[in-house]
Short mmCIF file of C-alpha atoms in Angstrom, two decimals:
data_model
loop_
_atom_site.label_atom_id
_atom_site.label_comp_id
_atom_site.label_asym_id
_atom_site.label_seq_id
_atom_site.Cartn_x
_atom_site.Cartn_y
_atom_site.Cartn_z
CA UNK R 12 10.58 235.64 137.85
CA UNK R 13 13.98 233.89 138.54
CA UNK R 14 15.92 233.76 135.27
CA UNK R 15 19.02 231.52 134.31
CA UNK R 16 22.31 232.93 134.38
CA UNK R 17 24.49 233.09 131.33
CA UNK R 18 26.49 229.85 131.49
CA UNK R 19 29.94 231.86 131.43
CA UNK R 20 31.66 228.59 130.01
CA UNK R 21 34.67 226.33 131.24
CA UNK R 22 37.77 228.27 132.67
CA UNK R 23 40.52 226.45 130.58
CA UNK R 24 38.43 228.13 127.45
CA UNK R 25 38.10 224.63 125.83
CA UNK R 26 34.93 225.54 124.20
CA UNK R 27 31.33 224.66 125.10
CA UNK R 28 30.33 222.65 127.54
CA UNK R 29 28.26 219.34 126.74
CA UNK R 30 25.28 219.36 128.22
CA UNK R 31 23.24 216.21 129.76
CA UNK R 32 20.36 214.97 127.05
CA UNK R 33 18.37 213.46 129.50
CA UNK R 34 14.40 215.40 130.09
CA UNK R 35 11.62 214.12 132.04
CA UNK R 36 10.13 211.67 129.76
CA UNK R 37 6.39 212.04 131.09
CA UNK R 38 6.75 215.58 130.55
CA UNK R 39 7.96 215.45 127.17
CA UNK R 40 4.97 212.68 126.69
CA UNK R 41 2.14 214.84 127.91
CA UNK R 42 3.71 218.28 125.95
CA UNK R 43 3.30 215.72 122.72
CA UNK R 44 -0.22 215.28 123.19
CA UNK R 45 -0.48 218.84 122.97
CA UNK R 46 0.95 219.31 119.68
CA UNK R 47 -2.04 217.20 117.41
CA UNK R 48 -4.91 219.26 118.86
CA UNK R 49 -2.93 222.02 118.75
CA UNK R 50 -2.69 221.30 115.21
CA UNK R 51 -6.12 220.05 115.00
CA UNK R 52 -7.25 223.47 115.74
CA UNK R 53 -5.15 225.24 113.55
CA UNK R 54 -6.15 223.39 110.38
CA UNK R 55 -10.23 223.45 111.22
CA UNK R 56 -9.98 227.66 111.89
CA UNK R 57 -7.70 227.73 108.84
CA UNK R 58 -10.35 226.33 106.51
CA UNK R 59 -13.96 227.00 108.02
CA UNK R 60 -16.26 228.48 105.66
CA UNK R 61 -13.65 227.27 102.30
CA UNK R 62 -15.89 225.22 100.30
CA UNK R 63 -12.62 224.16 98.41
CA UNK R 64 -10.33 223.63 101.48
CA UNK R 65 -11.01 220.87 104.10
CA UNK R 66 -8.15 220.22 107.58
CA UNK R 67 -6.99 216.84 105.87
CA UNK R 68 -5.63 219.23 102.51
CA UNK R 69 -3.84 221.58 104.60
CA UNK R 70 -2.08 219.55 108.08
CA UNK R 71 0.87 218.77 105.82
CA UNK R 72 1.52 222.38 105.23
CA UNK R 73 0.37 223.45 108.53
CA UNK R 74 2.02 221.25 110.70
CA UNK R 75 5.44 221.87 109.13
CA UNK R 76 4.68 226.19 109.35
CA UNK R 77 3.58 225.24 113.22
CA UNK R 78 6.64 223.34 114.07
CA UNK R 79 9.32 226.08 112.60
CA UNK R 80 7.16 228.57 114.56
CA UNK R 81 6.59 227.25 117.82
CA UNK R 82 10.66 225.70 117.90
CA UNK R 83 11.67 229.73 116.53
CA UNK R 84 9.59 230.74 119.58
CA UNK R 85 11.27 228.51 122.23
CA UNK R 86 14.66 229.12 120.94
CA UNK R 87 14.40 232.75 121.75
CA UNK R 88 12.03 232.16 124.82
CA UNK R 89 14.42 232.99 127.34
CA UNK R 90 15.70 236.13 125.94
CA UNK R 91 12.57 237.42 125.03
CA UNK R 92 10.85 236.65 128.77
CA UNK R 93 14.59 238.47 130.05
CA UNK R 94 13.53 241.50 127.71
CA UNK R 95 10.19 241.47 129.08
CA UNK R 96 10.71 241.09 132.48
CA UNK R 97 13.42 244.46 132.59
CA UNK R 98 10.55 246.06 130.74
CA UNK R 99 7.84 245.22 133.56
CA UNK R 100 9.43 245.65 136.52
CA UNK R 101 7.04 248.03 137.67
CA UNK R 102 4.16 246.13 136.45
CA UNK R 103 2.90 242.66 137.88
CA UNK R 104 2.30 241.03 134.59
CA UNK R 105 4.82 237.70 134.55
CA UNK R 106 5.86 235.34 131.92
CA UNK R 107 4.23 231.91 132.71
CA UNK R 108 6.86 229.47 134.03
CA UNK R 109 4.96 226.26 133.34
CA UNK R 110 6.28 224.51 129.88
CA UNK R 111 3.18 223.60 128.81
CA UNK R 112 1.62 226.63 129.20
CA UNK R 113 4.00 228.17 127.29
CA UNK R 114 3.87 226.25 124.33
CA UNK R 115 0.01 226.05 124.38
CA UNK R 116 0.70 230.45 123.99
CA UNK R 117 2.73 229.72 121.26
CA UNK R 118 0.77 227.29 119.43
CA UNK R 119 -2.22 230.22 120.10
CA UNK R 120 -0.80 232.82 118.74
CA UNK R 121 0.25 230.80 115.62
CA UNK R 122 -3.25 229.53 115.24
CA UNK R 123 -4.57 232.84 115.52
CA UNK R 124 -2.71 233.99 112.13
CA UNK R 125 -4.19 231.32 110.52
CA UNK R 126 -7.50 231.74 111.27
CA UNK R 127 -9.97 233.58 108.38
CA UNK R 128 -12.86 236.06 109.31
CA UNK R 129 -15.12 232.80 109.53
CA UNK R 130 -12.90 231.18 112.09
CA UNK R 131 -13.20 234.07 114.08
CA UNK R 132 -16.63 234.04 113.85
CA UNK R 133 -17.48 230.59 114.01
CA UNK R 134 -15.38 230.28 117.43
CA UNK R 135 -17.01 232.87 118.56
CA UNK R 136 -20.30 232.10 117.69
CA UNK R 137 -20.40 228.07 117.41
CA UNK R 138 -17.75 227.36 120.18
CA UNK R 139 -19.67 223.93 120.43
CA UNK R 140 -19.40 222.68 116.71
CA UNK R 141 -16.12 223.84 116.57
CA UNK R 142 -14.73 221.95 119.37
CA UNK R 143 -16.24 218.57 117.95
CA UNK R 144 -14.69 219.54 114.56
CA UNK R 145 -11.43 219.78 116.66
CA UNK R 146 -11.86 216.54 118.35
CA UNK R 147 -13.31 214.55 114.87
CA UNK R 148 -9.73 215.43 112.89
CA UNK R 149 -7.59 214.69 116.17
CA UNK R 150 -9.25 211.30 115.84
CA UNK R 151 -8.70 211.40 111.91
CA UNK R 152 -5.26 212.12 112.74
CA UNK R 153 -4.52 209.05 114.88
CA UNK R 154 -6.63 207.06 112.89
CA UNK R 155 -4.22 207.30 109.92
CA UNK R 156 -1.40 208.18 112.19
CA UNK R 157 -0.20 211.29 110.26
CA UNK R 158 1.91 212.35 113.05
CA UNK R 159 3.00 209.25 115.62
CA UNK R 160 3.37 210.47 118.50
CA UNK R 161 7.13 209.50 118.97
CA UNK R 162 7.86 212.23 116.02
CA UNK R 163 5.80 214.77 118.16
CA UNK R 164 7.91 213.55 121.20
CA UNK R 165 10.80 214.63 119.42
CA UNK R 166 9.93 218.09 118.69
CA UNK R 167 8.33 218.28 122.90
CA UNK R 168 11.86 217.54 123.67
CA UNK R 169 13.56 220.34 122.13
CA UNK R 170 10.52 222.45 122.68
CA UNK R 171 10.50 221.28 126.51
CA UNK R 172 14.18 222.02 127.09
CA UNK R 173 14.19 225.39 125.63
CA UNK R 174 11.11 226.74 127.90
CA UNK R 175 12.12 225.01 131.29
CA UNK R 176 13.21 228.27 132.73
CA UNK R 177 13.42 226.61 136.15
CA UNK R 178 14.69 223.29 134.50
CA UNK R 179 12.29 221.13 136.81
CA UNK R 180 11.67 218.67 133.82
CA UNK R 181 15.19 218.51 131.83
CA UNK R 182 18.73 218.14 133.00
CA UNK R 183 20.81 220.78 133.10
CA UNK R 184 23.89 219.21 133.82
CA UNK R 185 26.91 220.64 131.85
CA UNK R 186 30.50 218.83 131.08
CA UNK R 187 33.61 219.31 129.12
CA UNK R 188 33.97 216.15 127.66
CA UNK R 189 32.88 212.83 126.63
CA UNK R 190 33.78 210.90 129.80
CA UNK R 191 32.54 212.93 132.82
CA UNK R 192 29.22 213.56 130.71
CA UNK R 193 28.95 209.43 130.40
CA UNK R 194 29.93 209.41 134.21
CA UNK R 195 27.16 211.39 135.13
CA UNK R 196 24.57 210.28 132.37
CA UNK R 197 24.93 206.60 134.18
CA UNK R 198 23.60 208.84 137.63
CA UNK R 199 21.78 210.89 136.23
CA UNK R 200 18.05 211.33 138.23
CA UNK R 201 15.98 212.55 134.22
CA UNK R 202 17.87 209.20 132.82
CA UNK R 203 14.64 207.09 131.31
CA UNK R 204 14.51 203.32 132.94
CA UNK R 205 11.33 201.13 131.29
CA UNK R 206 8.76 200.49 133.97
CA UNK R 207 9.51 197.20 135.28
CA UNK R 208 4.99 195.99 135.72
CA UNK R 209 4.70 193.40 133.24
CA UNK R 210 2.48 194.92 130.11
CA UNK R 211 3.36 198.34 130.93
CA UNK R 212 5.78 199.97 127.96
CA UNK R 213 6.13 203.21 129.26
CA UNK R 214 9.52 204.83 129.80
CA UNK R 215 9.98 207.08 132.98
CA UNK R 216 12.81 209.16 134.24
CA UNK R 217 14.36 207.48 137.37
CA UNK R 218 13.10 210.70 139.64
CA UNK R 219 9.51 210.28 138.80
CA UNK R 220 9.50 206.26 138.66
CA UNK R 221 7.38 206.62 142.41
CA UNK R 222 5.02 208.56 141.08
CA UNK R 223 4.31 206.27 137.68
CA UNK R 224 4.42 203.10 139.81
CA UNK R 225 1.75 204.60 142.24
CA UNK R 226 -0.67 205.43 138.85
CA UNK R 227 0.52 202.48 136.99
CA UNK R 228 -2.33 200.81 135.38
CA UNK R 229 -0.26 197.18 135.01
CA UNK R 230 0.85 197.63 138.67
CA UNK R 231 -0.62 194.09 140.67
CA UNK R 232 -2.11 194.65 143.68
CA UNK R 233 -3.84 193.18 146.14
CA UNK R 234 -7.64 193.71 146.18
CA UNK R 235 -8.48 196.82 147.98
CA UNK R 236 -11.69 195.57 149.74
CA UNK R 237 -9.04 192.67 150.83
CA UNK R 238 -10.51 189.44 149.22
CA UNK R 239 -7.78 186.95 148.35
CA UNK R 240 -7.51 187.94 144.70
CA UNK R 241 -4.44 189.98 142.99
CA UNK R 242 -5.27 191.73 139.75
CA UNK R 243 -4.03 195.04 138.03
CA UNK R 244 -4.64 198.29 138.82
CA UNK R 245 -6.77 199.25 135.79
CA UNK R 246 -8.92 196.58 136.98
CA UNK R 247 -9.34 197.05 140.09
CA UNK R 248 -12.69 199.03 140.10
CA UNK R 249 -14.59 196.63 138.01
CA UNK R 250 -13.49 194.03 140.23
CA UNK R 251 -14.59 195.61 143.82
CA UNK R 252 -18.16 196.47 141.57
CA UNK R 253 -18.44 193.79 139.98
CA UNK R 254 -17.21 190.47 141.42
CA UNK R 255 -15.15 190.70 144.52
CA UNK R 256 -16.84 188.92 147.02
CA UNK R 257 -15.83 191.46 149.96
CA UNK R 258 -17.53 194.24 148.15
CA UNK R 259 -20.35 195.85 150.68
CA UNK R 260 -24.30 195.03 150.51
CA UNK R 261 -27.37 195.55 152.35
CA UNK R 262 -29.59 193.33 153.48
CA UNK R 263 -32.42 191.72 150.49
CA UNK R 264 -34.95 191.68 153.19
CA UNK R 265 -34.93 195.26 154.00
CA UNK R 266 -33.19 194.97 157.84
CA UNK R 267 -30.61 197.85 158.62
CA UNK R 268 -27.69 195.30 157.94
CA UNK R 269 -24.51 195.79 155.70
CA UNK R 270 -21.92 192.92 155.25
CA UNK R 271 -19.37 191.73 152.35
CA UNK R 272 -21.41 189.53 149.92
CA UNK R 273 -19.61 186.44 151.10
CA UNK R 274 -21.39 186.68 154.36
CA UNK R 275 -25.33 186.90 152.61
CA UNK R 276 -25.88 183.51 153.53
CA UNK R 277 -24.52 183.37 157.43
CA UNK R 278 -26.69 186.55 157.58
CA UNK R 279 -29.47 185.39 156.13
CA UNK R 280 -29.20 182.31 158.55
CA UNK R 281 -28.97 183.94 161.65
CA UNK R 282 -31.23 186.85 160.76
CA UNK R 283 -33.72 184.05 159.02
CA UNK R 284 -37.03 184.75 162.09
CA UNK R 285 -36.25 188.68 161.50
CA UNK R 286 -36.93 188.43 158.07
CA UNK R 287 -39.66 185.49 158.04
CA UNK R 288 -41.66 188.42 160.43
CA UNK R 289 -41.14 190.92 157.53
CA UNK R 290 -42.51 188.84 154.69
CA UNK R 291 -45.30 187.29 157.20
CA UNK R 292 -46.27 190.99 157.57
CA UNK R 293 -46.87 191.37 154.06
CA UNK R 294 -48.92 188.35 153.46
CA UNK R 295 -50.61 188.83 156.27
CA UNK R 296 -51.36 192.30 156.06
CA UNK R 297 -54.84 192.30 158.78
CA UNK R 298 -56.14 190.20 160.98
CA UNK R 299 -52.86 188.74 162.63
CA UNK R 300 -50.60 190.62 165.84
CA UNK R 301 -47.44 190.68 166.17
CA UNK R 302 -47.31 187.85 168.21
CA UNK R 303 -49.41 185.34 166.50
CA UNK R 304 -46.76 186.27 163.42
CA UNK R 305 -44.05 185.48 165.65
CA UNK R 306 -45.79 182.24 165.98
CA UNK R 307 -45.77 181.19 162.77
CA UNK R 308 -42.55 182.14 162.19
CA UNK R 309 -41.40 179.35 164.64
CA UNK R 310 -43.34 177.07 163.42
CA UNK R 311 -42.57 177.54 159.55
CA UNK R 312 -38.66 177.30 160.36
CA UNK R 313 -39.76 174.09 162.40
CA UNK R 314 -41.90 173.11 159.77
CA UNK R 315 -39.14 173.64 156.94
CA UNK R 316 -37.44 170.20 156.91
CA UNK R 317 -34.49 170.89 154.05
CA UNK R 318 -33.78 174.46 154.87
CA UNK R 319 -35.45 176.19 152.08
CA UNK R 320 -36.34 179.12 154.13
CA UNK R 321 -32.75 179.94 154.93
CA UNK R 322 -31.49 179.25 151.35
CA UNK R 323 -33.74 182.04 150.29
CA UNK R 324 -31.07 184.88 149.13
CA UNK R 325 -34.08 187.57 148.99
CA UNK R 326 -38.11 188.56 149.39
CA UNK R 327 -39.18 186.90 146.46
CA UNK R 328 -38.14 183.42 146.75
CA UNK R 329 -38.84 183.55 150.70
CA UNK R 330 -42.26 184.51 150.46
CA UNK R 331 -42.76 181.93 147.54
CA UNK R 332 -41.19 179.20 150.03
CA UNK R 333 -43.59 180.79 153.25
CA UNK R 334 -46.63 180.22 151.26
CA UNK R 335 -45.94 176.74 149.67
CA UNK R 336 -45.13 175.64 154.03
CA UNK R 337 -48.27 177.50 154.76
CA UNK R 338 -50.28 175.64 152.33
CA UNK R 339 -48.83 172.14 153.19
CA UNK R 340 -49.21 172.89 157.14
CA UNK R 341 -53.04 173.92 156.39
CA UNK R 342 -53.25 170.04 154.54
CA UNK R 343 -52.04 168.29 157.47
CA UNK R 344 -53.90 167.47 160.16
CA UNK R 345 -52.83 169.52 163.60
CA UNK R 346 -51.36 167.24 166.48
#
């Protein structure tokens, strides 16, 4: 594992450097959603089995203990994974390089020294009921929004910055002084720009803007199965399901023919004597051959003065419209 260098500070000895503040704000956003289950889990080991003690009574406490822990952890990542490393050399075992990895450890290990004899067991034992226990206080928890989640991005920031070993998500951009830092924080690729899709709130850092514009729910695009509308991304499946009249269907009738939905009634129009022989079949089912069907078929389309065979959209009403023409041509005398 590739490890920073000491920053050996500025040559004029003008004290430390100022470093860039900007992080990769999607980063920081999804290490903050890891903090309330995190927390979550903490509080339901921590009081499982107490008939006295429930996770609501004890997050206050918790959260604070879990925050000093998991911030006294990062601060001393580095060194410690330096330490570690010189000690392993010989050995394959790594530190993990991925933040959130590394904070998920740390949030571990301080859960496990919370958790009783029961916790143990109970995980062990009733993995199941303990994850939905987990899951029912996270929802408590943003329910009564005892930790919003811009006070958790807070503490990801810090926490994200002092675990980025490879500093892929944060800045690490150093000046010595006010102006050249302001120079470069107006350039800077982590700097956070608000996404410009109308509805969409979220703040991304200029380098991954691409990537959030080509997930971004309020994004309007054109219709993928290329009907005339424009809608938004997050509605864009219901749409092409639901509604779009380009989306693919087969034939009522049974025939081996897919087309858009728009184009039902051209098909059923041009493919009307295909499926007039397929219903005929059915009503028919002995005592008439194929040709004497085909027959009919002519002279039921002939017969059909205001197109009610071809308006027929699928068996039901076609075979209801074959037998009302088959009734009336039977009451008319033959010419």
């Amino acid at each position: 594992m590739d490890l920073p260098v000491a920053d050996p500070g500025t040559e004029r000895g003008e004290g430390p450097l100022l470093q860039c503040p900007y992080c990769d704000s999607e980063a920081m956003h999804k290490l903050a959603q890891l903090l309330l289950p995190g927390l979550a889990a903490v509080c339901v080991d921590g009081t499982t089995g107490d008939l006295f003690r429930k996770p609501s009574v004890v997050a206050v406490e918790l959260r604070k203990e879990m925050v000093d822990y998991v911030t006294q952890r990062s601060d001393t990542f580095i060194a410690d994974a330096l330490i570690e490393s010189e000690a392993n050399q010989e050995t394959e075992n790594e530190m993990p390089e991925d933040p959130f990895e590394i904070v998920s450890i740390f949030m571990d290990d301080f859960s496990s020294t919370k958790r009783n004899i029961i916790g143990y067991v109970s995980g062990w034992l009733l993995s199941d009921n303990r994850e939905d226990k987990i899951d029912d206080f996270v929802q408590e928890m943003e329910m009564t929004r005892f930790w919003p989640l811009d006070r958790r991005e807070a503490i990801a920031e810090v926490l994200l910055k002092n675990v980025d070993i490879k500093t892929k998500f944060h800045c690490p951009e150093k000046y010595e002084n006010e102006e050249r830092l302001a120079d470069h924080k107006e350039q800077c690729s982590f700097r956070p720009v608000t996404c410009p899709n109308e509805g969409c709130r979220a703040k991304v850092s200029v380098r991954c803007m691409d990537a959030h514009d080509a997930a971004c729910p309020f994004k309007v695009l054109q219709c993928e199965q290329n009907c005339d509308k424009r809608l938004l991304r997050r509605d864009m499946d219901r749409h092409c399901v639901t509604v779009c009249p380009m989306r693919p269907m087969k034939c009522p009738f049974g025939c081996d023919s897919s087309f858009a939905e728009r184009d039902l009634e051209k098909h059923c129009l041009e493919f009307l004597q295909a499926h007039l022989l397929k219903v005929l079949k059915v009503i028919h089912k002995k005592g008439c051959s194929e040709e004497e069907l085909k027959e009919l078929a002519q002279k039921l389309e002939k017969y059909d003065e205001h197109g009610k065979l071809a308006k027929a959209r699928d068996a039901r009403p076609l075979t209801n419209t074959v037998k009302d023409l088959e009734a009336k041509m039977k009451g008319e005398p033959s010419s």
